[in-house]
JSON list of C-alpha atoms in Angstrom, two decimals:
[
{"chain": "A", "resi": 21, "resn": "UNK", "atom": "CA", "xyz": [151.22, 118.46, 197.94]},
{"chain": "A", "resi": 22, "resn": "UNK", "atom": "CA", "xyz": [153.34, 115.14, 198.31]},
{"chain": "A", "resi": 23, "resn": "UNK", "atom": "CA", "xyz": [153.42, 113.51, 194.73]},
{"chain": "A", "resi": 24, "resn": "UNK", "atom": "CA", "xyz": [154.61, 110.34, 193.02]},
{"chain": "A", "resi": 25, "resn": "UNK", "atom": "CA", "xyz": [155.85, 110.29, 189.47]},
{"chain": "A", "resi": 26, "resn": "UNK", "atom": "CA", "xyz": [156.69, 106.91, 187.52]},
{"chain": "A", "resi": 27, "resn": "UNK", "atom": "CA", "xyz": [158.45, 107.88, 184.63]},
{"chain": "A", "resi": 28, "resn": "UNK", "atom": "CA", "xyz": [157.79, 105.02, 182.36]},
{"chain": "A", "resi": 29, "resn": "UNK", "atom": "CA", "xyz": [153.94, 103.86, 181.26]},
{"chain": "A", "resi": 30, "resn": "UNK", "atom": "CA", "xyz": [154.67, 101.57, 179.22]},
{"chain": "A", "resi": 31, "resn": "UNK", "atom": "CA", "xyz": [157.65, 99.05, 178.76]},
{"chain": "A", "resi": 32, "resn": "UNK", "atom": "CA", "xyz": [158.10, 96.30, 176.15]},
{"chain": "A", "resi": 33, "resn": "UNK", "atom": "CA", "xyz": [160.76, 93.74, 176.90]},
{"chain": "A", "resi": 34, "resn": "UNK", "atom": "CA", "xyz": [162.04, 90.88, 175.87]},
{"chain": "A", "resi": 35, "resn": "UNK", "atom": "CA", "xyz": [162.36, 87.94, 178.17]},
{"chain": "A", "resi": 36, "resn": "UNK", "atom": "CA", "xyz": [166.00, 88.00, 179.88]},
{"chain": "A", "resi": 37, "resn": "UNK", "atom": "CA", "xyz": [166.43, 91.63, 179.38]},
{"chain": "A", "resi": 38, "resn": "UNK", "atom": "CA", "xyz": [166.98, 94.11, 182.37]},
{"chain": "A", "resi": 39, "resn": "UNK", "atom": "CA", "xyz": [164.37, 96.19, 183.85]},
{"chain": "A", "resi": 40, "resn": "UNK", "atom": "CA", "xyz": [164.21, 99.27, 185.69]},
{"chain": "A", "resi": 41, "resn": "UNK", "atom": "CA", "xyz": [161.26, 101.28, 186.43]},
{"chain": "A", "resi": 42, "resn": "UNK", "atom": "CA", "xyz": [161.35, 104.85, 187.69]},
{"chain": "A", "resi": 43, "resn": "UNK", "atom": "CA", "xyz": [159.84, 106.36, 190.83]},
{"chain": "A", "resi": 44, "resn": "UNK", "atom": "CA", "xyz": [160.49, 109.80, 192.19]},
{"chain": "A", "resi": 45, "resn": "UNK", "atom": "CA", "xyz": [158.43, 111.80, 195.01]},
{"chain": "A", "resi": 46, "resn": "UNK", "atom": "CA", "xyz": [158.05, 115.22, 196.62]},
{"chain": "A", "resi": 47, "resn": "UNK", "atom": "CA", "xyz": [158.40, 114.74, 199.82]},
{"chain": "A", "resi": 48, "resn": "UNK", "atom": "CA", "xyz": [161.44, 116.18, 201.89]},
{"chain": "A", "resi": 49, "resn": "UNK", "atom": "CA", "xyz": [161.13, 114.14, 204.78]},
{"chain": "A", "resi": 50, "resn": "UNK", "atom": "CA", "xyz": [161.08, 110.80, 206.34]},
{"chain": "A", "resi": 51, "resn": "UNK", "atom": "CA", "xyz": [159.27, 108.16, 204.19]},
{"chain": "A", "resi": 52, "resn": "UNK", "atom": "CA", "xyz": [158.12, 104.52, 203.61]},
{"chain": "A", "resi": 53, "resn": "UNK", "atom": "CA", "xyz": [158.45, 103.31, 199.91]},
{"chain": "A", "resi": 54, "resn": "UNK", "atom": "CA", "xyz": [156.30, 100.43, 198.23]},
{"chain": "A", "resi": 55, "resn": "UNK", "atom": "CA", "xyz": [156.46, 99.15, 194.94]},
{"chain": "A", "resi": 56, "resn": "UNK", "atom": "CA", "xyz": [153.16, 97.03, 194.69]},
{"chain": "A", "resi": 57, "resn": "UNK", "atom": "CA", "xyz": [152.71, 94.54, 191.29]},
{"chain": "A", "resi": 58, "resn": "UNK", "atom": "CA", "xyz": [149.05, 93.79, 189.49]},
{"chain": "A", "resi": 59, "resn": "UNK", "atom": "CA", "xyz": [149.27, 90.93, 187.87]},
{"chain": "A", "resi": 60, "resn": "UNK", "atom": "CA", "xyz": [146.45, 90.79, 184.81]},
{"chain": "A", "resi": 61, "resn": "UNK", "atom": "CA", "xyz": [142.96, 90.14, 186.54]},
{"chain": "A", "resi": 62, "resn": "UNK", "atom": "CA", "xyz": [144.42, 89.81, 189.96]},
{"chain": "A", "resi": 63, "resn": "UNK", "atom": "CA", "xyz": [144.36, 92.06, 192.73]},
{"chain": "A", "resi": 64, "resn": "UNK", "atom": "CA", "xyz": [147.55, 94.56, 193.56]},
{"chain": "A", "resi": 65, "resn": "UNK", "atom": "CA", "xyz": [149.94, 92.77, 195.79]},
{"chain": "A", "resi": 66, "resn": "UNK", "atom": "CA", "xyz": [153.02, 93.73, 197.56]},
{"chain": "A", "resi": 67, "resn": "UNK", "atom": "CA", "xyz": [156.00, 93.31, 196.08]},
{"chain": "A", "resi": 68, "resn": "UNK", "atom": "CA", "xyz": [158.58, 95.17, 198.62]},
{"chain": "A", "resi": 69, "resn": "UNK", "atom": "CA", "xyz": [159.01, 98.04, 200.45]},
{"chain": "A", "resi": 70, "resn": "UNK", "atom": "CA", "xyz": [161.36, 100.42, 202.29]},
{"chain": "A", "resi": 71, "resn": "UNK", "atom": "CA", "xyz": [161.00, 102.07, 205.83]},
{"chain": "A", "resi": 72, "resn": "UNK", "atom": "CA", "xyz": [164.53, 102.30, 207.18]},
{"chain": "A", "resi": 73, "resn": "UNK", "atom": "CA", "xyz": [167.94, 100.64, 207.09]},
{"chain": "A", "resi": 74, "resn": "UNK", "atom": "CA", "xyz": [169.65, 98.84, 203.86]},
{"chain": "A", "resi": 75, "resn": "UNK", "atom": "CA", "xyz": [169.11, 101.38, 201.00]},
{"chain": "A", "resi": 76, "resn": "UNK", "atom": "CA", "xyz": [168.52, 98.19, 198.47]},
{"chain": "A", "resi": 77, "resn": "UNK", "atom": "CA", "xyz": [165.49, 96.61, 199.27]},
{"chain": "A", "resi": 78, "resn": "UNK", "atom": "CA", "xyz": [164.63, 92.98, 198.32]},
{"chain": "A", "resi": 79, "resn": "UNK", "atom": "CA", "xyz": [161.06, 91.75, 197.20]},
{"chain": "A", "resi": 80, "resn": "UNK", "atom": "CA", "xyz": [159.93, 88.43, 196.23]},
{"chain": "A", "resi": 81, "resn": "UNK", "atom": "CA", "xyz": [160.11, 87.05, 192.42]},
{"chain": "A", "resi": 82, "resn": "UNK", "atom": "CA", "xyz": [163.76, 88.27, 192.20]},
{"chain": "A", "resi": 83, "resn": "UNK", "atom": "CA", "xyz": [162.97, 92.32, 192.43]},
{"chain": "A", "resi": 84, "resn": "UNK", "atom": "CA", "xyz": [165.03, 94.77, 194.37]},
{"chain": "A", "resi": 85, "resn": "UNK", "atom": "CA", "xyz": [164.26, 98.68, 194.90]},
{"chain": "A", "resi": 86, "resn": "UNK", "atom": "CA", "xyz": [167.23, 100.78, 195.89]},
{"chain": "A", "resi": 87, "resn": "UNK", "atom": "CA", "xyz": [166.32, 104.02, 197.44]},
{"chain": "A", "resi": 88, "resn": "UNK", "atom": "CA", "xyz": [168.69, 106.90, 196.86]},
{"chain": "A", "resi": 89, "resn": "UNK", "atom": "CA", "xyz": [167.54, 109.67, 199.37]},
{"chain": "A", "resi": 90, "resn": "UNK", "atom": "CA", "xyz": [169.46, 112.96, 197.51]},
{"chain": "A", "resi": 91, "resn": "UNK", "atom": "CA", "xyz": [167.47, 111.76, 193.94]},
{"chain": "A", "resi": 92, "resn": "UNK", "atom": "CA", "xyz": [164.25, 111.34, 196.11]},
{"chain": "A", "resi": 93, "resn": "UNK", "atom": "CA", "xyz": [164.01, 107.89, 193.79]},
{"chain": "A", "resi": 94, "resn": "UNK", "atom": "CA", "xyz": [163.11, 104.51, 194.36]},
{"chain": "A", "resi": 95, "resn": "UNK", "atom": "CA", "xyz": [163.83, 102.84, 190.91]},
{"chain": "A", "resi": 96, "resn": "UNK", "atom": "CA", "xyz": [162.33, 99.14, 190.91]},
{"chain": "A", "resi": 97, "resn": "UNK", "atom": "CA", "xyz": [164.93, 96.51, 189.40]},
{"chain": "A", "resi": 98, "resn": "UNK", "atom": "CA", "xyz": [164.97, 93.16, 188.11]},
{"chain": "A", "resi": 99, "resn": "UNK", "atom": "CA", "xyz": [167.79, 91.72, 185.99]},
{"chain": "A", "resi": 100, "resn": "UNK", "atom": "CA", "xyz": [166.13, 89.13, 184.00]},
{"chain": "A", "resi": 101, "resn": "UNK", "atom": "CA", "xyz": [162.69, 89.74, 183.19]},
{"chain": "A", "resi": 102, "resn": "UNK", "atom": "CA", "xyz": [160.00, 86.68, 182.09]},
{"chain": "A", "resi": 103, "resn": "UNK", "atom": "CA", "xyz": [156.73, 86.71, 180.79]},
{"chain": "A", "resi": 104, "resn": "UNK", "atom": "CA", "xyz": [155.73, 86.16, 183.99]},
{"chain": "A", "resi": 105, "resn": "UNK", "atom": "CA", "xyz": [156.24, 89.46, 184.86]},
{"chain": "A", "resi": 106, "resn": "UNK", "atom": "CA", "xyz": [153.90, 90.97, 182.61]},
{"chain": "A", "resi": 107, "resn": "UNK", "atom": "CA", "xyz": [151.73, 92.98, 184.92]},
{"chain": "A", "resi": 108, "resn": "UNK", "atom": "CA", "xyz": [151.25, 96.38, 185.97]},
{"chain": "A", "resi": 109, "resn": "UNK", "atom": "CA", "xyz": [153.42, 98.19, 188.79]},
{"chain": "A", "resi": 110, "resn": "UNK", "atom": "CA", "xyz": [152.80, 100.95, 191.17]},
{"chain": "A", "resi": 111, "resn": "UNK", "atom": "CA", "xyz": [154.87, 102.54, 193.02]},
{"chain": "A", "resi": 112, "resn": "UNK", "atom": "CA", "xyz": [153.54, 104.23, 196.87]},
{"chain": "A", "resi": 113, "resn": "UNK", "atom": "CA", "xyz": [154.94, 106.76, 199.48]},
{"chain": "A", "resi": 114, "resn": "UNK", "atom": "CA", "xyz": [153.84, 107.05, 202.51]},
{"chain": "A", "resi": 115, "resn": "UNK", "atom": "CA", "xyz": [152.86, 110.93, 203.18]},
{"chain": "A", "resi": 116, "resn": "UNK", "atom": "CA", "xyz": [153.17, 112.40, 206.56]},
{"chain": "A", "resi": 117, "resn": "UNK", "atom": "CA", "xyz": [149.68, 112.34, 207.02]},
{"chain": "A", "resi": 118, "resn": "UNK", "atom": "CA", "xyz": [150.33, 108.26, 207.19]},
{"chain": "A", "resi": 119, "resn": "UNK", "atom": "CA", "xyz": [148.26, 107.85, 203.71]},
{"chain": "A", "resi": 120, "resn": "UNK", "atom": "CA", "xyz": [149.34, 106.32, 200.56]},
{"chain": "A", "resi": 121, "resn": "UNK", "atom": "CA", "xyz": [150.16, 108.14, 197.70]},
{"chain": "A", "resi": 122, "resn": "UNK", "atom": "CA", "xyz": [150.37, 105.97, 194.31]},
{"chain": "A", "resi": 123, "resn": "UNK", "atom": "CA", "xyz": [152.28, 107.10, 190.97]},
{"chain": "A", "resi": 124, "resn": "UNK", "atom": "CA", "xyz": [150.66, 106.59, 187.74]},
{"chain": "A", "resi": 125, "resn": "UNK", "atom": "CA", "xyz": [151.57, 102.93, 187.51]},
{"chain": "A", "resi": 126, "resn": "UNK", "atom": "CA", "xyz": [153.60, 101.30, 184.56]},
{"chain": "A", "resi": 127, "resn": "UNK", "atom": "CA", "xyz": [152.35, 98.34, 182.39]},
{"chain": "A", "resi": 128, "resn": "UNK", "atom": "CA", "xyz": [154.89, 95.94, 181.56]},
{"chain": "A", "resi": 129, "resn": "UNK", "atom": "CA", "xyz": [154.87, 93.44, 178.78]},
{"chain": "A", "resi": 130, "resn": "UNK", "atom": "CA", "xyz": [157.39, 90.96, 178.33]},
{"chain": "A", "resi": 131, "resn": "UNK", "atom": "CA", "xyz": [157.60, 89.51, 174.84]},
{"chain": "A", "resi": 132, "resn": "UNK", "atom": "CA", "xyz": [158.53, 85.48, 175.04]},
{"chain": "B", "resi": 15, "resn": "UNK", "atom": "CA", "xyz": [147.46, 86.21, 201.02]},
{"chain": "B", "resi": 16, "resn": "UNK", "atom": "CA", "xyz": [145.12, 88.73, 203.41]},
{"chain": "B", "resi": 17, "resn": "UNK", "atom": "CA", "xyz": [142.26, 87.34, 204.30]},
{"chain": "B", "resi": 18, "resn": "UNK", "atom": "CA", "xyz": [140.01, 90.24, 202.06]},
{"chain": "B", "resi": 19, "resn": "UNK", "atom": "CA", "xyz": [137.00, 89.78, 199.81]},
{"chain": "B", "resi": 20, "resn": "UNK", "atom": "CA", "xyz": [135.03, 92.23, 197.88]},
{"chain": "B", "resi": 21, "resn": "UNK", "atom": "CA", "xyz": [131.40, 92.18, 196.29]},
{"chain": "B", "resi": 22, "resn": "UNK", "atom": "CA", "xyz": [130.18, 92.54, 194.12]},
{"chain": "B", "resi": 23, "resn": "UNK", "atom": "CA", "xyz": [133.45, 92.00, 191.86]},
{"chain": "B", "resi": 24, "resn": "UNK", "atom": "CA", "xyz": [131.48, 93.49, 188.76]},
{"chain": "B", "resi": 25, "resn": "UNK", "atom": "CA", "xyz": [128.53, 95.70, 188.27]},
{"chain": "B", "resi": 26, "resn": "UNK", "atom": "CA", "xyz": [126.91, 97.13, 186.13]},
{"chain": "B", "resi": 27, "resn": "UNK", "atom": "CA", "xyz": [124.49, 100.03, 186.69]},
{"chain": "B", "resi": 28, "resn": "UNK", "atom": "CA", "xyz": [122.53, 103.51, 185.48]},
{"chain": "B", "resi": 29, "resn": "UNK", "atom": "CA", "xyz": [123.35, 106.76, 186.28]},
{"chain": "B", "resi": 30, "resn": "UNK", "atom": "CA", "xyz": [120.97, 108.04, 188.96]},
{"chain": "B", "resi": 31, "resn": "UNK", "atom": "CA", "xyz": [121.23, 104.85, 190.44]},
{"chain": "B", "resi": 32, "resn": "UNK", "atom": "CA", "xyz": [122.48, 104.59, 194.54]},
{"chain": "B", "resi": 33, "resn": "UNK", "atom": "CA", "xyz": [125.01, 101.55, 194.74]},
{"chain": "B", "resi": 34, "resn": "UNK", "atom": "CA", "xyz": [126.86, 99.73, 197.67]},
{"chain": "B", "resi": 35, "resn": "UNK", "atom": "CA", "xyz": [130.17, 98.14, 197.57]},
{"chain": "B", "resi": 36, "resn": "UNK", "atom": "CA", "xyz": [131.10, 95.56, 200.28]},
{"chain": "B", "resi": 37, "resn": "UNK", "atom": "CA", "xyz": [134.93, 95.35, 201.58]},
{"chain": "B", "resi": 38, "resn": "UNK", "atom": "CA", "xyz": [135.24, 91.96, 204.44]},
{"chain": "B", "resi": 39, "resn": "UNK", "atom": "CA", "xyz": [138.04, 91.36, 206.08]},
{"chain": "B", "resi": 40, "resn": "UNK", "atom": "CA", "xyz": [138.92, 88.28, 208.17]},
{"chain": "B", "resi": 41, "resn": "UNK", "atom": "CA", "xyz": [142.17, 89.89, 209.22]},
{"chain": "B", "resi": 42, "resn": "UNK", "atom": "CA", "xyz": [140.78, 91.74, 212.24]},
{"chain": "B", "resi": 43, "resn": "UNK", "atom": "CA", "xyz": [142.94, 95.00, 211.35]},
{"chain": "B", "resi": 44, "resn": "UNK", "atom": "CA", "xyz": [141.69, 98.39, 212.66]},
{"chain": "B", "resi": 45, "resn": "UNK", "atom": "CA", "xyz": [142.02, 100.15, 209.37]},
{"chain": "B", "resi": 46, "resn": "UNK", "atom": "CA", "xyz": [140.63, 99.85, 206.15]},
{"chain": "B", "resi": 47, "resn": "UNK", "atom": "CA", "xyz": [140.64, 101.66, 202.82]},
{"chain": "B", "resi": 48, "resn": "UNK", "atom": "CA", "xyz": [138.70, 102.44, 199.53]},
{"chain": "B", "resi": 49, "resn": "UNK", "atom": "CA", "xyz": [140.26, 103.35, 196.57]},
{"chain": "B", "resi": 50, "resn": "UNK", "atom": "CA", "xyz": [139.50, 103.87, 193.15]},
{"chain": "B", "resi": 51, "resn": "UNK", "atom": "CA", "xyz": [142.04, 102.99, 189.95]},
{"chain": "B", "resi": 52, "resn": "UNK", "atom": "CA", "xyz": [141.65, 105.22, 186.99]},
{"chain": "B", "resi": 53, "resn": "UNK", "atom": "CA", "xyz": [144.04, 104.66, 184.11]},
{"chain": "B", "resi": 54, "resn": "UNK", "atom": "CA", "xyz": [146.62, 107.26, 184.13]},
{"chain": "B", "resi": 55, "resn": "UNK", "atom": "CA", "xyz": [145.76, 107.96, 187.77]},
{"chain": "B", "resi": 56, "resn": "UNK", "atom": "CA", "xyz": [146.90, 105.32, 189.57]},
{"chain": "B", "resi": 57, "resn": "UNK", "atom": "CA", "xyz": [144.92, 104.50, 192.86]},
{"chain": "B", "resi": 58, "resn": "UNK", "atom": "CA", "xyz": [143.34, 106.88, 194.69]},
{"chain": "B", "resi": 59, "resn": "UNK", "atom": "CA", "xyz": [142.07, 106.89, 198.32]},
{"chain": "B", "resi": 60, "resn": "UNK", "atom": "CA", "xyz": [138.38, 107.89, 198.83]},
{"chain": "B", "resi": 61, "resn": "UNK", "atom": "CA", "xyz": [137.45, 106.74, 202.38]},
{"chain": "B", "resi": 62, "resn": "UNK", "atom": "CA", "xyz": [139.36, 105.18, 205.01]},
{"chain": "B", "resi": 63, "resn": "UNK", "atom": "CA", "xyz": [137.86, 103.81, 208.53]},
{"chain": "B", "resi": 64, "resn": "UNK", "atom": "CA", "xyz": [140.28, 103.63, 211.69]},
{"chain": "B", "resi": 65, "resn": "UNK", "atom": "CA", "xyz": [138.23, 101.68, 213.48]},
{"chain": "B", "resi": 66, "resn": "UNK", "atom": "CA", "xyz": [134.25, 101.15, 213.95]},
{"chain": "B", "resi": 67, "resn": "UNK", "atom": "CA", "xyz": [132.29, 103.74, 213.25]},
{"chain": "B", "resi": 68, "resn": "UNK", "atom": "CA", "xyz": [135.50, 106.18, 212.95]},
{"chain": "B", "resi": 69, "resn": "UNK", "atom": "CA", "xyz": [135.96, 107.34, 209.41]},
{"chain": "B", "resi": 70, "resn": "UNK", "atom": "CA", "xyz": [137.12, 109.91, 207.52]},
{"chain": "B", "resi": 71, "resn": "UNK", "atom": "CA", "xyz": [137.40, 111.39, 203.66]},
{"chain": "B", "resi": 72, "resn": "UNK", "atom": "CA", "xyz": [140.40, 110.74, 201.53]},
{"chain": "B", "resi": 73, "resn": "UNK", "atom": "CA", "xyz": [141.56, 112.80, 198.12]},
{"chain": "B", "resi": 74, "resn": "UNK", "atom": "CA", "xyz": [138.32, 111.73, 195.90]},
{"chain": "B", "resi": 75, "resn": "UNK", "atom": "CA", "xyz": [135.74, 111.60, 198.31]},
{"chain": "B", "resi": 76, "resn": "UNK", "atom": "CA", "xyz": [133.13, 113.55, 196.22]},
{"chain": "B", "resi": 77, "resn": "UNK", "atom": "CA", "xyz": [130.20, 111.62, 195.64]},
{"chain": "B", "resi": 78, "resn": "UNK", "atom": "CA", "xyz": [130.22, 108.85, 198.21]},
{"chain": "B", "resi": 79, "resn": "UNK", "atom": "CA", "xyz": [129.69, 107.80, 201.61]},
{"chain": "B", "resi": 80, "resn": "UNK", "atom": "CA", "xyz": [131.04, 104.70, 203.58]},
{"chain": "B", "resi": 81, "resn": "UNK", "atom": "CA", "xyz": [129.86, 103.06, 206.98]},
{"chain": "B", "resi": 82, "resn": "UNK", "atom": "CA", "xyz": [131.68, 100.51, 209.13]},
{"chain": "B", "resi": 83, "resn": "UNK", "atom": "CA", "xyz": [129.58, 99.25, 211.67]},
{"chain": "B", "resi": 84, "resn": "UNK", "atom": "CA", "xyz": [131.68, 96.27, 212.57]},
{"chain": "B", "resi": 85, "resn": "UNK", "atom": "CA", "xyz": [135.29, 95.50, 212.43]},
{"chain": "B", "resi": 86, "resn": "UNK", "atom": "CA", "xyz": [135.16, 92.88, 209.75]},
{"chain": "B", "resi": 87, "resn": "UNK", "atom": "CA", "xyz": [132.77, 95.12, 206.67]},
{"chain": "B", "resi": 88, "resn": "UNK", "atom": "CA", "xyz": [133.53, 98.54, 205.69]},
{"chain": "B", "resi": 89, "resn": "UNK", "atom": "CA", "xyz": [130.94, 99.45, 203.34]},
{"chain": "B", "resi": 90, "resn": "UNK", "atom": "CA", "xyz": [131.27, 102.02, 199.77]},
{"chain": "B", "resi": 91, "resn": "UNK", "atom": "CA", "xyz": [128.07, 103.55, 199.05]},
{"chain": "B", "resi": 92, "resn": "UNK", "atom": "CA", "xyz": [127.24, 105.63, 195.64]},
{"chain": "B", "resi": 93, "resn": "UNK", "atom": "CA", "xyz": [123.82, 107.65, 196.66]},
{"chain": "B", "resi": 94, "resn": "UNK", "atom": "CA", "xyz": [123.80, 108.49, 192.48]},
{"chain": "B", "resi": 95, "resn": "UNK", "atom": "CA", "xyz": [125.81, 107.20, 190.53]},
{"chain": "B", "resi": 96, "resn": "UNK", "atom": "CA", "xyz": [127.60, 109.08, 187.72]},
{"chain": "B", "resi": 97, "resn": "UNK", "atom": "CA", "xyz": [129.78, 107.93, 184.95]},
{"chain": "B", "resi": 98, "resn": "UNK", "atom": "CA", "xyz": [132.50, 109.41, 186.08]},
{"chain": "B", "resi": 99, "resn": "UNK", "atom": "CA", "xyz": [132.48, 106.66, 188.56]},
{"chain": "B", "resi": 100, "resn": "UNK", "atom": "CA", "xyz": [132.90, 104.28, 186.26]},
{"chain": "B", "resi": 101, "resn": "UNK", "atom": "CA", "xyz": [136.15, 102.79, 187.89]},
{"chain": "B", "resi": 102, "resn": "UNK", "atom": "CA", "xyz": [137.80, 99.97, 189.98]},
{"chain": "B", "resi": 103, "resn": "UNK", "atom": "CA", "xyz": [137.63, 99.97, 193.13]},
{"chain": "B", "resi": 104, "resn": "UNK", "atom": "CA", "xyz": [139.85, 98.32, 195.72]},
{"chain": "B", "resi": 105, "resn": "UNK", "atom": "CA", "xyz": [139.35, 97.95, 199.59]},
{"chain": "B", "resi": 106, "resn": "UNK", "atom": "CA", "xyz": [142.80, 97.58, 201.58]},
{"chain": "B", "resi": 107, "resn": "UNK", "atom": "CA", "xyz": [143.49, 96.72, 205.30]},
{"chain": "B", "resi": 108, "resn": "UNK", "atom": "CA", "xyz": [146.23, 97.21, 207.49]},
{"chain": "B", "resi": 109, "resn": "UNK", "atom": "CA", "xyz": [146.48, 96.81, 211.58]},
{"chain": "B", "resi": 110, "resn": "UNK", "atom": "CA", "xyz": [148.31, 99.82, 212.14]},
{"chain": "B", "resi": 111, "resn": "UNK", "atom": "CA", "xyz": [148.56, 103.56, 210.39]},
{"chain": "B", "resi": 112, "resn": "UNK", "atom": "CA", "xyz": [152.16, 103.84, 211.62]},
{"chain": "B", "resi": 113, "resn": "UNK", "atom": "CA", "xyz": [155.60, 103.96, 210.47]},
{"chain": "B", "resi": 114, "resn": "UNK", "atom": "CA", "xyz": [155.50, 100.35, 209.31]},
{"chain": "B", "resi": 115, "resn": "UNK", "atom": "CA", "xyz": [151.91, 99.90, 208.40]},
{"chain": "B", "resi": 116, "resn": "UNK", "atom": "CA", "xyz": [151.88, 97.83, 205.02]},
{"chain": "B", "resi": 117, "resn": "UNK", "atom": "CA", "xyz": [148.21, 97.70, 203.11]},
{"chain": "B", "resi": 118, "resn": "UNK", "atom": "CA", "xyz": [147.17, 94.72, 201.45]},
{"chain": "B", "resi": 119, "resn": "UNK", "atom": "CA", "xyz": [144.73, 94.90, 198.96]},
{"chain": "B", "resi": 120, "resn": "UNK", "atom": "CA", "xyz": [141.08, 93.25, 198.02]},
{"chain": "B", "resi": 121, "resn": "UNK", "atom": "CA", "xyz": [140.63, 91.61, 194.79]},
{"chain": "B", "resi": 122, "resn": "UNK", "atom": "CA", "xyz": [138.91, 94.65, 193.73]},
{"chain": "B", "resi": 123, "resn": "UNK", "atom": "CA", "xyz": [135.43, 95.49, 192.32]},
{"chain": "B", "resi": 124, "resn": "UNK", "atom": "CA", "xyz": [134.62, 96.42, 188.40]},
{"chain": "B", "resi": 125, "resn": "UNK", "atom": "CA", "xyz": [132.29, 99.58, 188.04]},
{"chain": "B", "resi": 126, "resn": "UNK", "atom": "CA", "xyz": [130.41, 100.54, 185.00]},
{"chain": "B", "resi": 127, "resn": "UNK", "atom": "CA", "xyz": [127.70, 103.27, 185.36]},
{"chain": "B", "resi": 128, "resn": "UNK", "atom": "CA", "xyz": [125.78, 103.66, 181.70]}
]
């Protein structure tokens, strides 16, 4: 069965560091990547995604995603976090039965 | 941001008890979701709809129904429910189920069953 793993559960930060958050899936085959943000109390929203093309993907609030397709990864990045960014972020694959599967999710905090 | 409400957005009910979850979109897309999000789980699909009256399980189906009898409402129903229900539970939409479908997600609905 097509799975998602997100490495990472919880990460503390401090504001201006770097941040990268792991994803890695099963699947073999052709496949459309999310990363998806859920910000405290709110509902999940998209923050980018992948389907073909440009490797490093760009999503809104200064995130990028690079997928590398011989690690089977799509690592979410952001170079300087803020406390703004404190949420919780999940990370999707589209299986080849056109369904979403979600990884565990990881809850960032970012210390001000 | 999509056009997608949910109600209740908390509840709070017994076991035993049947309970119905309401997903509206204003969006017009053909598909629709219901998932649940379980710490250390992530979100997980129970029903989807591709269209009125067309519906099918997902990977946690177990103890639930859904109906969609018009394009706008796709409906979560509990006959009983159990603790282990005890979740959130998001409704998403999307207009297609193809290679670039995105979802975009409800505001979601708190469950507790006592």
């Amino acid at each position: 069965a097509q799975s998602v793993s997100q490495h990472n559960h919880h990460v503390i930060l401090s504001e201006a560091a770097s941040l990268e958050l792991g994803c890695n899936y099963s699947y073999g085959g052709t496949v459309n990547l999310f990363w998806y943000v859920q910000y405290p109390g709110q509902h999940l929203q998209l923050l980018l995604k992948y389907f073909s093309g440009d490797p490093l993907v760009k999503g809104i609030n200064g995130f990028e995603a690079e997928f590398i397709k011989s690690k089977f990864s799509f690592n979410l990045r952001k170079p300087s976090v803020q406390w703004s960014d404190t949420a919780e972020y999940f990370c999707a694959v589209r299986s080849n039965t056109g369904k979403l599967i979600f990884g565990q999710g990881t809850t960032l905090q970012v210390k001000p | 941001d999509a056009g997608i409400t949910q109600s209740p957005r908390h509840k709070v009910t017994e076991t035993g008890t049947p309970v119905t979850l309401r997903c509206h979109q204003t969006e017009n897309h053909r598909y629709m979701y219901w998932y649940r999000q379980d710490p250390g789980h992530g979100l997980r699909l129970i029903h989807y709809s591709y269209g009125v009256k067309d519906t099918d399980k997902g990977e946690v189906s177990d103890g639930y129904s859904v109906s969609r009898s018009k394009t706008e409402d796709f409906l979560l129903t509990l006959e009983s429910a159990t603790s282990s229900q005890t979740s959130v539970y998001f409704c998403a939409i999307s207009e297609r189920a193809g290679a670039t479908d995105t979802q975009y997600f409800g505001p979601g609905t708190r469950l507790t069953v006592l």
